[in-house]
mmCIF file of C-alpha atoms and ligand atoms in Angstrom:
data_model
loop_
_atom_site.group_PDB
_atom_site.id
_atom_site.type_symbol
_atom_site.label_atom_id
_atom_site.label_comp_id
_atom_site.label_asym_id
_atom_site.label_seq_id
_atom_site.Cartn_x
_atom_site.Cartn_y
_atom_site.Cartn_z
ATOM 1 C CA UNK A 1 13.627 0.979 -25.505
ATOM 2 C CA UNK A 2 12.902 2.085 -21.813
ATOM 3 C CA UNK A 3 9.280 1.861 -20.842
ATOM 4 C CA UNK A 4 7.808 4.766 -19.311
ATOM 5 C CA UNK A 5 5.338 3.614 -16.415
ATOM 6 C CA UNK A 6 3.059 6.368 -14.724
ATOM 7 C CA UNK A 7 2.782 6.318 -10.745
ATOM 8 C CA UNK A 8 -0.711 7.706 -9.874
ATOM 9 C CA UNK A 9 -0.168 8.460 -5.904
ATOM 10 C CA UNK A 10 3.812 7.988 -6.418
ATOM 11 C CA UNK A 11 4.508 10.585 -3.584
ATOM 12 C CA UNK A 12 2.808 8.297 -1.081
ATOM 13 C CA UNK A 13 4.188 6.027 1.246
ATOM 14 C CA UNK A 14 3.960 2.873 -0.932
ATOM 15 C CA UNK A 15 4.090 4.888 -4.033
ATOM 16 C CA UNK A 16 7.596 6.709 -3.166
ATOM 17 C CA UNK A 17 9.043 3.217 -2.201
ATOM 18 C CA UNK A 18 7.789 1.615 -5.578
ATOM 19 C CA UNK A 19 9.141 5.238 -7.187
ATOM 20 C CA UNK A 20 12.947 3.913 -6.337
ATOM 21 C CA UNK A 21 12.631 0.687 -7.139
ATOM 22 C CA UNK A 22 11.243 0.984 -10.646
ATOM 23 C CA UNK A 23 13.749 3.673 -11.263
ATOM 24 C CA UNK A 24 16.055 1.228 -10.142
ATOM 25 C CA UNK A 25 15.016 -1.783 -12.507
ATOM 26 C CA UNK A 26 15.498 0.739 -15.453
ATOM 27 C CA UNK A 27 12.246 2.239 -15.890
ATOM 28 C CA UNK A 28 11.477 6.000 -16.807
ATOM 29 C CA UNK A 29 8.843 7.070 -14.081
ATOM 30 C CA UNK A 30 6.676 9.710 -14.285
ATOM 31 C CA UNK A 31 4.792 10.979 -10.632
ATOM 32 C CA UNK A 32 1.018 11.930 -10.854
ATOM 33 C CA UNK A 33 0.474 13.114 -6.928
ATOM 34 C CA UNK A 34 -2.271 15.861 -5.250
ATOM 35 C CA UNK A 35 0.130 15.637 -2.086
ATOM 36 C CA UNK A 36 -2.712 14.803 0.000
ATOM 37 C CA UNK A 37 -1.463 12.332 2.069
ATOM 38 C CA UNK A 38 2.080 12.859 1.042
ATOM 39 C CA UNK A 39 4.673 15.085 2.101
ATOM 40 C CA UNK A 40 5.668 18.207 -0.476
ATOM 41 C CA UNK A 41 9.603 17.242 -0.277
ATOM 42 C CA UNK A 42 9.271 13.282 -1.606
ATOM 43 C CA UNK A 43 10.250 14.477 -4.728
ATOM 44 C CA UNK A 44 13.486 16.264 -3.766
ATOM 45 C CA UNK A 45 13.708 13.059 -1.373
ATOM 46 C CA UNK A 46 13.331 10.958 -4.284
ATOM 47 C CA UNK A 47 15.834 12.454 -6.656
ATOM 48 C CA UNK A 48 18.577 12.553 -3.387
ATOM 49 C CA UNK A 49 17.953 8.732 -3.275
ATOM 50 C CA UNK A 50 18.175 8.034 -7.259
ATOM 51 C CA UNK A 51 20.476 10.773 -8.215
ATOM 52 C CA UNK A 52 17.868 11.521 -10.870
ATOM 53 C CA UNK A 53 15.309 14.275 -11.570
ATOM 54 C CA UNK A 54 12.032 13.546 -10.834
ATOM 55 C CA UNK A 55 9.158 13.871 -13.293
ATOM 56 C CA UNK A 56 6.249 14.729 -11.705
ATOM 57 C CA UNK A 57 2.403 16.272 -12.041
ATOM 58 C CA UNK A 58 0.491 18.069 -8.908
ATOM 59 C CA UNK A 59 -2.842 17.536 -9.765
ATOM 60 C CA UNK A 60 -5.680 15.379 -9.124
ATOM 61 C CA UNK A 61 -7.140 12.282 -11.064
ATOM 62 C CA UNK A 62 -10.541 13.655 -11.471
ATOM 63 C CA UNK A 63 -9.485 16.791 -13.238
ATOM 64 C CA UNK A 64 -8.881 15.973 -16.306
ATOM 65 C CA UNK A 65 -6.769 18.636 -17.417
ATOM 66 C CA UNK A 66 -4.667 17.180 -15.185
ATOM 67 C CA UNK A 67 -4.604 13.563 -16.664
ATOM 68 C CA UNK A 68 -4.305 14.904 -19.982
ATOM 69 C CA UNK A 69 -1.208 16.845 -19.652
ATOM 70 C CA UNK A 70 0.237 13.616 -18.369
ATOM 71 C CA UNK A 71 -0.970 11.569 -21.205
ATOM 72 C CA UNK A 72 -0.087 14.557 -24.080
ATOM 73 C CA UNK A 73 3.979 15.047 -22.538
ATOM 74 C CA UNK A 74 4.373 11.749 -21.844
ATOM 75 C CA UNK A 75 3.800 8.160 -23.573
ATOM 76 C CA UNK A 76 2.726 5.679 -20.940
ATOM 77 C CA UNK A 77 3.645 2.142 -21.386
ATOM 78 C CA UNK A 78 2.091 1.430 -18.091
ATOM 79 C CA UNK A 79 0.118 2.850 -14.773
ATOM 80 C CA UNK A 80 0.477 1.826 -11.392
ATOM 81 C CA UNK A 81 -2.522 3.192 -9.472
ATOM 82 C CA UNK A 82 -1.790 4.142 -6.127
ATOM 83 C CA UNK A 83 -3.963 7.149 -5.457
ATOM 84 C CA UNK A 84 -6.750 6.437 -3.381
ATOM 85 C CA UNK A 85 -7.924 6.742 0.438
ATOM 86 C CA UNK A 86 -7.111 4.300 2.350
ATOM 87 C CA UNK A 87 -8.377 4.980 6.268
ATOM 88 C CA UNK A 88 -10.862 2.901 6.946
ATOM 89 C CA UNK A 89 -12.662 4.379 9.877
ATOM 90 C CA UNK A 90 -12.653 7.718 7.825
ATOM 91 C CA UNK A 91 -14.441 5.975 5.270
ATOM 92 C CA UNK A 92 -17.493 5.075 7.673
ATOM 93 C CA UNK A 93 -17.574 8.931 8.072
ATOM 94 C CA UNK A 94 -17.489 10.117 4.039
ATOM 95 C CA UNK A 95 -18.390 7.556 2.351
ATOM 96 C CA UNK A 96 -19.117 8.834 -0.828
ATOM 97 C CA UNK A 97 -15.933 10.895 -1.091
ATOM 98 C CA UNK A 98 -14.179 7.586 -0.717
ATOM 99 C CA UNK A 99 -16.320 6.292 -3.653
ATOM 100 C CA UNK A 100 -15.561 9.576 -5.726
ATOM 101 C CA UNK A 101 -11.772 9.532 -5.173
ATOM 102 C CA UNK A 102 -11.247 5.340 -5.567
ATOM 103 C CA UNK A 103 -13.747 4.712 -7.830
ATOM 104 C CA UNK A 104 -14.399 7.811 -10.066
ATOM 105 C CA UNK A 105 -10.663 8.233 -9.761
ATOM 106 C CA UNK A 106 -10.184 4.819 -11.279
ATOM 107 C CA UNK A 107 -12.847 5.616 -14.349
ATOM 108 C CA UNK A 108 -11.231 8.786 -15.576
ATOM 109 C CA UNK A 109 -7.780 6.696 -15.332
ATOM 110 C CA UNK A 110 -9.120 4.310 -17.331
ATOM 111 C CA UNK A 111 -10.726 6.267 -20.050
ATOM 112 C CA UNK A 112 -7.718 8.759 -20.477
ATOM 113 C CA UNK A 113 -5.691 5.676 -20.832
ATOM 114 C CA UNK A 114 -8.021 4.058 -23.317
ATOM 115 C CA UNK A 115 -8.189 7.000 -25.160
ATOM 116 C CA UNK A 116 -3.684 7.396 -24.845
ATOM 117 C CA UNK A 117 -3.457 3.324 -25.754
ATOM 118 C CA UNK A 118 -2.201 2.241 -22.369
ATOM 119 C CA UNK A 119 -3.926 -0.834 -21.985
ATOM 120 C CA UNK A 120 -1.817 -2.327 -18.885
ATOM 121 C CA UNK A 121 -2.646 -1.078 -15.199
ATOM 122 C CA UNK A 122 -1.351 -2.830 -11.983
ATOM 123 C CA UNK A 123 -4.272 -1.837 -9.064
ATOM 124 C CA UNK A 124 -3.242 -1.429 -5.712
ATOM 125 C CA UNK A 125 -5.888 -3.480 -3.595
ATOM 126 C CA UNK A 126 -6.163 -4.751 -0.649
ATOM 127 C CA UNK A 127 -6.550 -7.508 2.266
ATOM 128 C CA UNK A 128 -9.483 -5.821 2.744
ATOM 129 C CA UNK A 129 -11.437 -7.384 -0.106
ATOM 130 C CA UNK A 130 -11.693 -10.391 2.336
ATOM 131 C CA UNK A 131 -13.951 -9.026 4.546
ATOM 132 C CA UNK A 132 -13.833 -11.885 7.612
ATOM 133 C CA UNK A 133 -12.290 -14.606 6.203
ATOM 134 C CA UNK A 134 -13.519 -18.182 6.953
ATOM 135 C CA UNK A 135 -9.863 -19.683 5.783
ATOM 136 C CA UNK A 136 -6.292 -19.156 6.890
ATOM 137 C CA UNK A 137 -3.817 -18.529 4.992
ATOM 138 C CA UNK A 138 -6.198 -16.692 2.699
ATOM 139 C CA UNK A 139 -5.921 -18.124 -1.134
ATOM 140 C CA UNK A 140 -6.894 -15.334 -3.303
ATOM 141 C CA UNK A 141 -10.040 -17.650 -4.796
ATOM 142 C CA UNK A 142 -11.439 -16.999 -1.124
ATOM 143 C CA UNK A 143 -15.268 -15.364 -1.847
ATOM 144 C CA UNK A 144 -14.755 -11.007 -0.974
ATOM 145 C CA UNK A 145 -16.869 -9.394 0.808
ATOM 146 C CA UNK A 146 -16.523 -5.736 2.198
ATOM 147 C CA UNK A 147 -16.933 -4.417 5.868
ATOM 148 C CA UNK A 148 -16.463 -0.757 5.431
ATOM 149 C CA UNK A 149 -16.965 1.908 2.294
ATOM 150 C CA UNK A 150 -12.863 1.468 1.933
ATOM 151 C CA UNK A 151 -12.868 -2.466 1.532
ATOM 152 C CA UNK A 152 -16.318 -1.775 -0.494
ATOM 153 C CA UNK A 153 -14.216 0.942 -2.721
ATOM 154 C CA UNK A 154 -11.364 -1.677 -3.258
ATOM 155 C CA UNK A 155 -13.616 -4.403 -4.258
ATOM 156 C CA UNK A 156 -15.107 -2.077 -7.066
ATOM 157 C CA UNK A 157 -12.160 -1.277 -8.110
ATOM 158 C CA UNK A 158 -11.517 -5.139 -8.861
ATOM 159 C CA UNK A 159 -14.599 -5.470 -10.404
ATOM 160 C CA UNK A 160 -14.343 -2.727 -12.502
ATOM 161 C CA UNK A 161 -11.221 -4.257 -13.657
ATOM 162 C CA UNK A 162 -12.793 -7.381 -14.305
ATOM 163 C CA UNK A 163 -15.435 -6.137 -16.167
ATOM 164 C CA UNK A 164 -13.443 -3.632 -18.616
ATOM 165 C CA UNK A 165 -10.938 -6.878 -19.133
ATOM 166 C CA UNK A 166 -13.757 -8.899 -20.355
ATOM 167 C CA UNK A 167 -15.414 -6.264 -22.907
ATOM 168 C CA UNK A 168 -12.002 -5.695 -24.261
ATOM 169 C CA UNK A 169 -9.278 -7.909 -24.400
ATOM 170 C CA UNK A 170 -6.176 -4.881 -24.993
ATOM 171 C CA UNK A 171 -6.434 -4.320 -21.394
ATOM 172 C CA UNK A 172 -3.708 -6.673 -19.181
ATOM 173 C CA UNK A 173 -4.559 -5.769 -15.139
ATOM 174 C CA UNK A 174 -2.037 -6.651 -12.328
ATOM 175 C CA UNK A 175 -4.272 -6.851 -8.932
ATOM 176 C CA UNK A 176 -1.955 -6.655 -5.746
ATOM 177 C CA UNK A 177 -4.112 -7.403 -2.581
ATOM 178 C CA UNK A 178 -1.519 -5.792 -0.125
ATOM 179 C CA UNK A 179 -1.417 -7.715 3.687
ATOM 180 C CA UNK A 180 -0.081 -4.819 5.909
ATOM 181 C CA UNK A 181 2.978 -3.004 4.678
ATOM 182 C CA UNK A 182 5.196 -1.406 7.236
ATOM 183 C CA UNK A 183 9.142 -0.314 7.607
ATOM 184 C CA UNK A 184 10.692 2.289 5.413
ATOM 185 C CA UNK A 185 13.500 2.815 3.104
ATOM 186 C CA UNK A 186 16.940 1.748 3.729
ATOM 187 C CA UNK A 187 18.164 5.662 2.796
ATOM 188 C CA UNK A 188 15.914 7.100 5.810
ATOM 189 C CA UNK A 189 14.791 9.438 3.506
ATOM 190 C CA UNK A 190 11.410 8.473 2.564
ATOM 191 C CA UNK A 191 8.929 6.401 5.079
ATOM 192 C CA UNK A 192 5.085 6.732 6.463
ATOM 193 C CA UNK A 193 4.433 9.845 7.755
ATOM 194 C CA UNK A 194 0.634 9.618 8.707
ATOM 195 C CA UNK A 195 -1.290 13.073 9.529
ATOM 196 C CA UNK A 196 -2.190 13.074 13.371
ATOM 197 C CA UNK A 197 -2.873 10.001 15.750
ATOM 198 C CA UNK A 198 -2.064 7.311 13.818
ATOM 199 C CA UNK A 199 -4.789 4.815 12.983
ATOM 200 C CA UNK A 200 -2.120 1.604 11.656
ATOM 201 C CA UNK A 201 -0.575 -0.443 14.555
ATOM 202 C CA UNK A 202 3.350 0.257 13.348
ATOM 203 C CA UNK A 203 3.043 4.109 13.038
ATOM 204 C CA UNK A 204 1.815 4.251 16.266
ATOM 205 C CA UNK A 205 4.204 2.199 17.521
ATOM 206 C CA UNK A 206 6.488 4.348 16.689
ATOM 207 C CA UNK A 207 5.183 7.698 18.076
ATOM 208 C CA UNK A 208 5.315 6.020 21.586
ATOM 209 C CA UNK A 209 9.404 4.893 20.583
ATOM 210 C CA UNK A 210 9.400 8.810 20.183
ATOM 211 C CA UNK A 211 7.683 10.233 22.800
ATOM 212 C CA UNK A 212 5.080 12.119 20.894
ATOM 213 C CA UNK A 213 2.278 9.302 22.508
ATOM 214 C CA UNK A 214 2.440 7.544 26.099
ATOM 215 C CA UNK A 215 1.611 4.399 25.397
ATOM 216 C CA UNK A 216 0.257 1.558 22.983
ATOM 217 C CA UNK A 217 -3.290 0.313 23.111
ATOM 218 C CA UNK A 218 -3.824 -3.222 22.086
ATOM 219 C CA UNK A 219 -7.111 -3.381 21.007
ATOM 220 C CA UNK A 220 -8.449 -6.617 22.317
ATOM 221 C CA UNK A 221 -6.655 -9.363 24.049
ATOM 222 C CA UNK A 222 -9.302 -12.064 24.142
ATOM 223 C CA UNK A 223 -8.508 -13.292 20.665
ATOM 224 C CA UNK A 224 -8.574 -17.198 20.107
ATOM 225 C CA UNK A 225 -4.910 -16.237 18.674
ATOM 226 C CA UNK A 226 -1.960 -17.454 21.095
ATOM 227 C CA UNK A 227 -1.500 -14.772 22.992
ATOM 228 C CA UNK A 228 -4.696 -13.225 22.482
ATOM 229 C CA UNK A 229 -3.627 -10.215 20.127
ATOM 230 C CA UNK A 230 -4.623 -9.962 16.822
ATOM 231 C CA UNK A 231 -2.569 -11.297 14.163
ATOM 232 C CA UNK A 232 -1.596 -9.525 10.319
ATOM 233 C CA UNK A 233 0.628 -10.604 7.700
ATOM 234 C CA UNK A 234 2.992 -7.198 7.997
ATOM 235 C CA UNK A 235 5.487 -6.799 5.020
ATOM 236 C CA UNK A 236 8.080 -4.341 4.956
ATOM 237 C CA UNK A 237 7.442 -1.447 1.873
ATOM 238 C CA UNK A 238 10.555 -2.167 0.119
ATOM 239 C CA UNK A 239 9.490 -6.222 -0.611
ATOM 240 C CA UNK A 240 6.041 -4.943 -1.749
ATOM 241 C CA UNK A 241 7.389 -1.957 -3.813
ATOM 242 C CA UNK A 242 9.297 -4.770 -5.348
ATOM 243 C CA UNK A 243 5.793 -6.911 -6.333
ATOM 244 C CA UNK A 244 5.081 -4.107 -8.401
ATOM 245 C CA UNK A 245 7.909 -4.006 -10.032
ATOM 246 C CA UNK A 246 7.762 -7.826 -10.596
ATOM 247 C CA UNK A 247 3.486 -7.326 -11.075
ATOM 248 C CA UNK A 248 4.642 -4.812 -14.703
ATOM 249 C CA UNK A 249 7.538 -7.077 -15.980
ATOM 250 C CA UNK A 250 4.166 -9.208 -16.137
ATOM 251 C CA UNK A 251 1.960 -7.139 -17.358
ATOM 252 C CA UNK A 252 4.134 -6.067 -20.008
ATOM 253 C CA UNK A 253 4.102 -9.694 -21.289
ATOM 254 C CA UNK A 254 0.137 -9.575 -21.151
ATOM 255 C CA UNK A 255 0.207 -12.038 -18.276
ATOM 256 C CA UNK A 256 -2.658 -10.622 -15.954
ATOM 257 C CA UNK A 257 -2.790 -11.731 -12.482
ATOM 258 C CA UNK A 258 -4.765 -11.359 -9.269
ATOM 259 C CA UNK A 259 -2.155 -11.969 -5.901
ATOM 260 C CA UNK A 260 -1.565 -11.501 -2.576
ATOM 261 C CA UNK A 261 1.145 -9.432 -1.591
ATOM 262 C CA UNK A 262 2.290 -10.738 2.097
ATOM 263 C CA UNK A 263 5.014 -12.527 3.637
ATOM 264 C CA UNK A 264 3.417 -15.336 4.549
ATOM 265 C CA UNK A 265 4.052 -15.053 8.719
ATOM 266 C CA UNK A 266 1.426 -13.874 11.049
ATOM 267 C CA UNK A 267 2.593 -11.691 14.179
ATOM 268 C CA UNK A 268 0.789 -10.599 16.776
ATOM 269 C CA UNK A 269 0.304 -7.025 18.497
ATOM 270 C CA UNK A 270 2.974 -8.055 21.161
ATOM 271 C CA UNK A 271 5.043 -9.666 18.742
ATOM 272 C CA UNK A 272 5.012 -6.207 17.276
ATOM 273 C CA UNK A 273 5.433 -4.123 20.341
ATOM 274 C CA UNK A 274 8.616 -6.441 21.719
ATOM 275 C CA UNK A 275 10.509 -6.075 18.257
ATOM 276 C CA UNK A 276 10.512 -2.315 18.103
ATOM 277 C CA UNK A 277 11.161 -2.513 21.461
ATOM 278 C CA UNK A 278 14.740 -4.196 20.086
ATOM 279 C CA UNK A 279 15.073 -1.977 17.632
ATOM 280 C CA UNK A 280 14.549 1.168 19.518
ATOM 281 C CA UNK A 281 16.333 0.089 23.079
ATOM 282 C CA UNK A 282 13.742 1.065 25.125
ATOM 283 C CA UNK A 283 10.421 -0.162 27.124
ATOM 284 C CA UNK A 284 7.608 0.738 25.078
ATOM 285 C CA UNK A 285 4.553 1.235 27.470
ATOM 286 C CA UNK A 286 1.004 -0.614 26.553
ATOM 287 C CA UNK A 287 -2.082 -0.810 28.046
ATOM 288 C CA UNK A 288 -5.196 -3.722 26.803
ATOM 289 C CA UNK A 289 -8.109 -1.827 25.600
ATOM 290 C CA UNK A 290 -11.410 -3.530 23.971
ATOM 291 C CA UNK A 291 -11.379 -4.747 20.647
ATOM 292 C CA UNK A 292 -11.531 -2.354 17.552
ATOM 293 C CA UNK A 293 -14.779 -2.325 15.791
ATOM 294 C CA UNK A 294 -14.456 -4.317 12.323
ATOM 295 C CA UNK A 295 -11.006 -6.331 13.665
ATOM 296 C CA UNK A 296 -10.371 -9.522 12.606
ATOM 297 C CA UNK A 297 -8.661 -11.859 14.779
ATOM 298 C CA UNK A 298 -6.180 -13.042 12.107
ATOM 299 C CA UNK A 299 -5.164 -11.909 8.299
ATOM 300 C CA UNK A 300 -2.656 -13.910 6.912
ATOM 301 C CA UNK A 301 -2.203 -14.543 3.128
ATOM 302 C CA UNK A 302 -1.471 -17.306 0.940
ATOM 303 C CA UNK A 303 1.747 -16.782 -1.115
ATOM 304 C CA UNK A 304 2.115 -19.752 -3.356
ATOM 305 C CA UNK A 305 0.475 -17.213 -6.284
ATOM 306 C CA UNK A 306 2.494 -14.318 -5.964
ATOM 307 C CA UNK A 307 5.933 -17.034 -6.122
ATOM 308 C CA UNK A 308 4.507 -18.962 -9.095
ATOM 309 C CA UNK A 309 2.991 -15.595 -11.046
ATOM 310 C CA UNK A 310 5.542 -13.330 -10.217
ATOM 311 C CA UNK A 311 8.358 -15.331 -8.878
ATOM 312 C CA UNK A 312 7.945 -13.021 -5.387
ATOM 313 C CA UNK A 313 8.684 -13.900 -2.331
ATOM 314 C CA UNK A 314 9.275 -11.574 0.805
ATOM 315 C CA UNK A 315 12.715 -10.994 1.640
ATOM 316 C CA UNK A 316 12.543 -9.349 5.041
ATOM 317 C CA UNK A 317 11.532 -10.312 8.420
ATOM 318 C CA UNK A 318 10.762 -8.478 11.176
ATOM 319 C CA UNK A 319 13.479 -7.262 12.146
ATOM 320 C CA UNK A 320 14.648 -5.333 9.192
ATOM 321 C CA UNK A 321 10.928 -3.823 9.376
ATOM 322 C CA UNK A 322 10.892 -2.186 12.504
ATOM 323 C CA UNK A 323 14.709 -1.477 12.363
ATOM 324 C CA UNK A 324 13.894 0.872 9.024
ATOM 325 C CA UNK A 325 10.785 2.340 10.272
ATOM 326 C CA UNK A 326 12.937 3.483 13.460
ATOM 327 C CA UNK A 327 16.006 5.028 11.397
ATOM 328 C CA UNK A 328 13.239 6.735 9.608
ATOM 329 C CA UNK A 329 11.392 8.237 12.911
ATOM 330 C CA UNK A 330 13.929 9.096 14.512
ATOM 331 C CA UNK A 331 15.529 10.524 11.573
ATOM 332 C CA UNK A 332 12.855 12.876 10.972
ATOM 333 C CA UNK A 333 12.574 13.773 14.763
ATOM 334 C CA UNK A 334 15.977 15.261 14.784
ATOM 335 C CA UNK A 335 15.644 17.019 11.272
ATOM 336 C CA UNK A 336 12.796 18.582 12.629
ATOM 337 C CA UNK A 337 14.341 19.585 16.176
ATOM 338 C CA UNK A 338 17.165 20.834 14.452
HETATM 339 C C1 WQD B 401 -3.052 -4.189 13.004
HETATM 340 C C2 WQD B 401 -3.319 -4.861 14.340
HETATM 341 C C3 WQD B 401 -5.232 -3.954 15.492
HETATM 342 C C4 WQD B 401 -3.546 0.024 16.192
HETATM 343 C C5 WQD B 401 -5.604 -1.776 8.063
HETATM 344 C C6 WQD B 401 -6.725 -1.711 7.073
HETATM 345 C C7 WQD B 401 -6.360 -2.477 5.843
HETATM 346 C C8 WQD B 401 -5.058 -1.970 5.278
HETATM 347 C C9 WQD B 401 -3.980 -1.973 6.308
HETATM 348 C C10 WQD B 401 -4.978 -0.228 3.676
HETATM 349 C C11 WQD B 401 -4.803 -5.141 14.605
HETATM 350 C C12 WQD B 401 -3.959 -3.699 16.275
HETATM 351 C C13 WQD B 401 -3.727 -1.283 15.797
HETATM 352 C C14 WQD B 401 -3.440 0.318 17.574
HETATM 353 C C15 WQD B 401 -3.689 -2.029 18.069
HETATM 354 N N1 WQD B 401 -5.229 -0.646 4.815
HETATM 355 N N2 WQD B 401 -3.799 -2.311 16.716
HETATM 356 N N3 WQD B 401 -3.509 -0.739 18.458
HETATM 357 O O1 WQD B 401 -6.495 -3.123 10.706
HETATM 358 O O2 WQD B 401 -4.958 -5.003 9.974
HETATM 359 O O3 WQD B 401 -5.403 -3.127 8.441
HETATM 360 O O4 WQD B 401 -4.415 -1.272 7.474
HETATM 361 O O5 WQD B 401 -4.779 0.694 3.125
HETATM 362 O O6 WQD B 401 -7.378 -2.348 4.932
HETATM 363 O O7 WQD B 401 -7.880 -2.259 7.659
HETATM 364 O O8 WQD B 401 -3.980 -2.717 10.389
HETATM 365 O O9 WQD B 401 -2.209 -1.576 11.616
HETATM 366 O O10 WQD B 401 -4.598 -0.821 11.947
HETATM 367 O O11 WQD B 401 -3.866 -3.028 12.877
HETATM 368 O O12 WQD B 401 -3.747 -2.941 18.901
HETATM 369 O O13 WQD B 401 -3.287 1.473 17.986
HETATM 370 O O14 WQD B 401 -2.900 -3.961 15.385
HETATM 371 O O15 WQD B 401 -6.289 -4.255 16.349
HETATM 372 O O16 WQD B 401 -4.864 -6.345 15.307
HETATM 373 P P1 WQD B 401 -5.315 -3.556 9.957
HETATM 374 P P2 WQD B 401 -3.636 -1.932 11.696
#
């Protein structure tokens, strides 16, 4: 019979990408979204791209009205929990509305799906949870530690995981400790679409490729890193929606895991800046400005787990991502000049 999984934040950027690919793997999906951080035409995006209706709620996690209508029409074999906030600078700022949203948000998931019998949840955390790690590539044993109210929000999350695992053993938890996901889908239909300046390196990026910003800062170039930039593990969205499909094929097997989700290949800032450069044809200006508060010189993970666990590996390189992240851009510039 086909499984019905529930995608909490499924109209988001890595949400809408993991959308496709479970419908794609066979899956019924149903969408629980508030829309904010996500545009109001994903959906019609969505079914365009699957050829299917979508199912899905507008409504928030912590009203449970909400949560209950989902859990009443529907029977949920699984949840992937997406819904969250996720800008870590803005987190410094409200604090405690980060804690309501990711960690209250997470609690009333829970319960309603205690009380449905869904015991199986994958959790989208993060990189983050490593605070400044001493060891490269990061092995997810590595002690966490938090450096802002986001990374502190994901590592409750975890923990509250952990500790409603261990007082009752229905529950089966995927944890996905995402590197940094870029590109977009290979339709050009669905892609980031951050609110304003851009706070990720990629987005950014791409708003100078456009126009809409003059020019890149590089935050720091005095890192002990080769060419003094900062280095991240990126990973383009369609791999990682693909770990969560791989993450519930687990879970539905009750085999819980804990894994990073990167490629395994560190680039730096320039790296970054001279490949969109190929992909868009054009100079993209940059100037060096100091280091960003809470920076790391270098996240890169360790992905022996996520190949023996899941059987995942990353499939595209760097080209691919900033190739789809352009078709996407520039795609939406002319729909909107139009
Ligand atoms: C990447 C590199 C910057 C912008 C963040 C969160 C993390 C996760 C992913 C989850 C760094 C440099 C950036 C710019 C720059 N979030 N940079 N100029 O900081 O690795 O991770 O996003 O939801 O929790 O912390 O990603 O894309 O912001 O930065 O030079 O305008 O690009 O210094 O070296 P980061 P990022």
């Amino acid at each position: 019979m086909r499984k019905t999984i529930l995608l909490t934040g499924g109209a988001g950027y890595i949400g809408s990408h993991t959308y496709v690919a479970l419908c794609e793997a066979g899956y019924d999906v149903v969408i629980l979204d508030n829309f904010s951080n996500a545009r109001d035409d994903v959906p019609d995006r969505l079914e365009l791209i699957t050829g299917r209706p979508v199912t899905f709620f507008k409504g928030d996690l912590l009203d449970p009205a909400v949560l209950d209508a989902v859990f009443t029409e529907h029977r949920i074999d699984a949840v992937v929990h997406f819904a969250a906030k996720k800008a870590v600078g803005e987190s410094t700022q409200i604090p405690l509305d980060y804690i309501e949203v990711n960690c209250s948000g997470l609690v009333a998931l829970l319960k309603r799906m205690r009380a449905a019998g869904c015991f199986r949840l994958v959790f989208s955390s993060s990189a983050t949870v490593y605070g400044e790690p001493r060891i490269t590539p990061i092995p997810e044993e590595l002690e966490r530690e938090y450096k802002s109210p986001y990374a502190y929000t994901k590592l409750m999350g975890e923990q509250i995981l952990e500790q409603v695992g261990a007082a009752d053993p229905r529950w089966s938890f995927g944890v996905l400790r995402y590197f940094n996901p870029v590109g977009a889908h290979s339709s050009g239909l669905i892609g980031e679409d951050p609110n304003g300046i851009p706070n990720n390196l990629m987005p950014y990026i791409a708003k100078v490729a456009t126009g809409e910003l003059p020019a890149l800062n590089v935050f720091g170039n005095d890192y002990d890193t080769p060419d003094g930039t900062g280095l991240r593990d990126y990973i383009h969205v369609e791999d990682l929606a693909r770990a969560h499909v791989l993450s519930l094929s687990a879970l539905l097997e009750e085999r819980g895991h804990v894994v990073n989700v990167g490629t395994g290949q560190a680039y730096s800032v320039l790296d970054m800046l001279r490949a969109y450069e190929k992909a868009c044809g054009k100079t993209l200006p940059h100037v060096f400005a100091p280091r960003r508060p809470g920076d790391v010189p270098i996240l890169l993970a360790r992905v022996d787990r996520a190949a023996e666990v899941l059987g995942f590996r990353a499939e595209h390189g760097l080209e691919a991502m900033c190739a789809s992240s352009w078709a996407w851009v520039s795609r939406m510039r002319n729909s909107a000049a139009a």
